[in-house]
């Protein structure tokens, strides 16, 4: 599972190098960082919500953001 996270993070980083406003890459990276217990998830989830303020998954992302803010 750890290797899967590494591969996914590398893919999201590459996508964000090409387009720093790619909402799905921001969300994906935020979710993985959260799963790893990394508080940097907050930054990526916030950026996603700024780009997609009316996203269908807004409530679940806001919940995840709330939980990410509670990380040590």
Short mmCIF file of C-alpha atoms in Angstrom, two decimals:
data_model
loop_
_atom_site.label_atom_id
_atom_site.label_comp_id
_atom_site.label_asym_id
_atom_site.label_seq_id
_atom_site.Cartn_x
_atom_site.Cartn_y
_atom_site.Cartn_z
CA UNK A 1 0.00 0.00 0.00
CA UNK A 2 2.86 2.37 0.82
CA UNK A 3 4.32 1.87 -2.65
CA UNK A 4 0.94 2.61 -4.19
CA UNK A 5 0.84 5.92 -2.30
CA UNK A 6 4.33 6.80 -3.50
CA UNK A 7 3.46 6.07 -7.13
CA UNK A 8 0.19 8.02 -6.86
CA UNK A 9 1.87 11.01 -5.20
CA UNK A 10 4.49 11.08 -7.95
CA UNK A 11 1.74 11.05 -10.58
CA UNK A 12 -0.16 13.87 -8.85
CA UNK A 13 3.05 15.89 -8.50
CA UNK A 14 3.76 15.47 -12.20
CA UNK A 15 0.22 16.52 -13.10
CA UNK A 16 0.49 19.57 -10.84
CA UNK A 17 3.80 20.55 -12.47
CA UNK A 18 1.95 20.65 -15.77
CA UNK A 19 -1.06 22.48 -14.34
CA UNK A 20 -0.99 23.71 -10.74
CA UNK A 21 -4.76 24.29 -10.90
CA UNK A 22 -5.72 20.72 -11.77
CA UNK A 23 -8.49 20.20 -9.26
CA UNK A 24 -8.58 16.40 -9.35
CA UNK A 25 -4.83 16.18 -8.76
CA UNK A 26 -5.12 18.54 -5.79
CA UNK A 27 -7.92 16.46 -4.35
CA UNK A 28 -6.13 13.17 -4.95
CA UNK A 29 -2.92 14.39 -3.37
CA UNK A 30 -4.87 15.80 -0.43
CA UNK A 31 -6.62 12.48 0.14
CA UNK A 32 -3.38 10.51 0.06
CA UNK A 33 -1.60 12.92 2.39
CA UNK A 34 -4.54 12.67 4.78
CA UNK A 35 -4.41 8.86 4.65
CA UNK A 36 -0.73 9.10 5.55
CA UNK A 37 -1.52 11.37 8.50
CA UNK A 38 0.21 14.33 6.85
CA UNK A 39 -1.27 17.71 7.78
CA UNK A 40 -0.19 19.12 4.38
CA UNK A 41 -3.44 17.56 3.20
CA UNK A 42 -5.16 20.71 4.46
CA UNK A 43 -3.43 22.88 1.86
CA UNK A 44 -4.35 20.64 -1.06
CA UNK A 45 -7.95 20.15 0.05
CA UNK A 46 -8.38 23.90 0.53
CA UNK A 47 -6.97 24.57 -2.94
CA UNK A 48 -9.37 22.02 -4.39
CA UNK A 49 -12.36 23.68 -2.74
CA UNK A 50 -11.23 27.10 -3.96
CA UNK A 51 -11.14 25.80 -7.53
CA UNK A 52 -14.34 23.77 -7.23
CA UNK A 53 -16.60 25.67 -4.80
CA UNK A 54 -19.74 24.00 -6.14
CA UNK A 55 -18.34 20.48 -6.55
CA UNK A 56 -20.79 17.64 -6.01
CA UNK A 57 -18.41 16.14 -3.43
CA UNK A 58 -18.04 19.42 -1.54
CA UNK A 59 -19.57 18.07 1.69
CA UNK A 60 -17.31 15.01 1.81
CA UNK A 61 -14.23 17.11 1.03
CA UNK A 62 -15.17 19.60 3.73
CA UNK A 63 -15.55 16.70 6.19
CA UNK A 64 -12.13 15.36 5.18
CA UNK A 65 -10.69 18.86 5.56
CA UNK A 66 -12.14 19.11 9.05
CA UNK A 67 -10.52 15.79 9.97
CA UNK A 68 -7.22 16.83 8.36
CA UNK A 69 -7.21 19.98 10.50
CA UNK A 70 -7.38 17.72 13.55
CA UNK A 71 -4.20 15.85 12.60
CA UNK A 72 -1.27 16.43 14.97
#
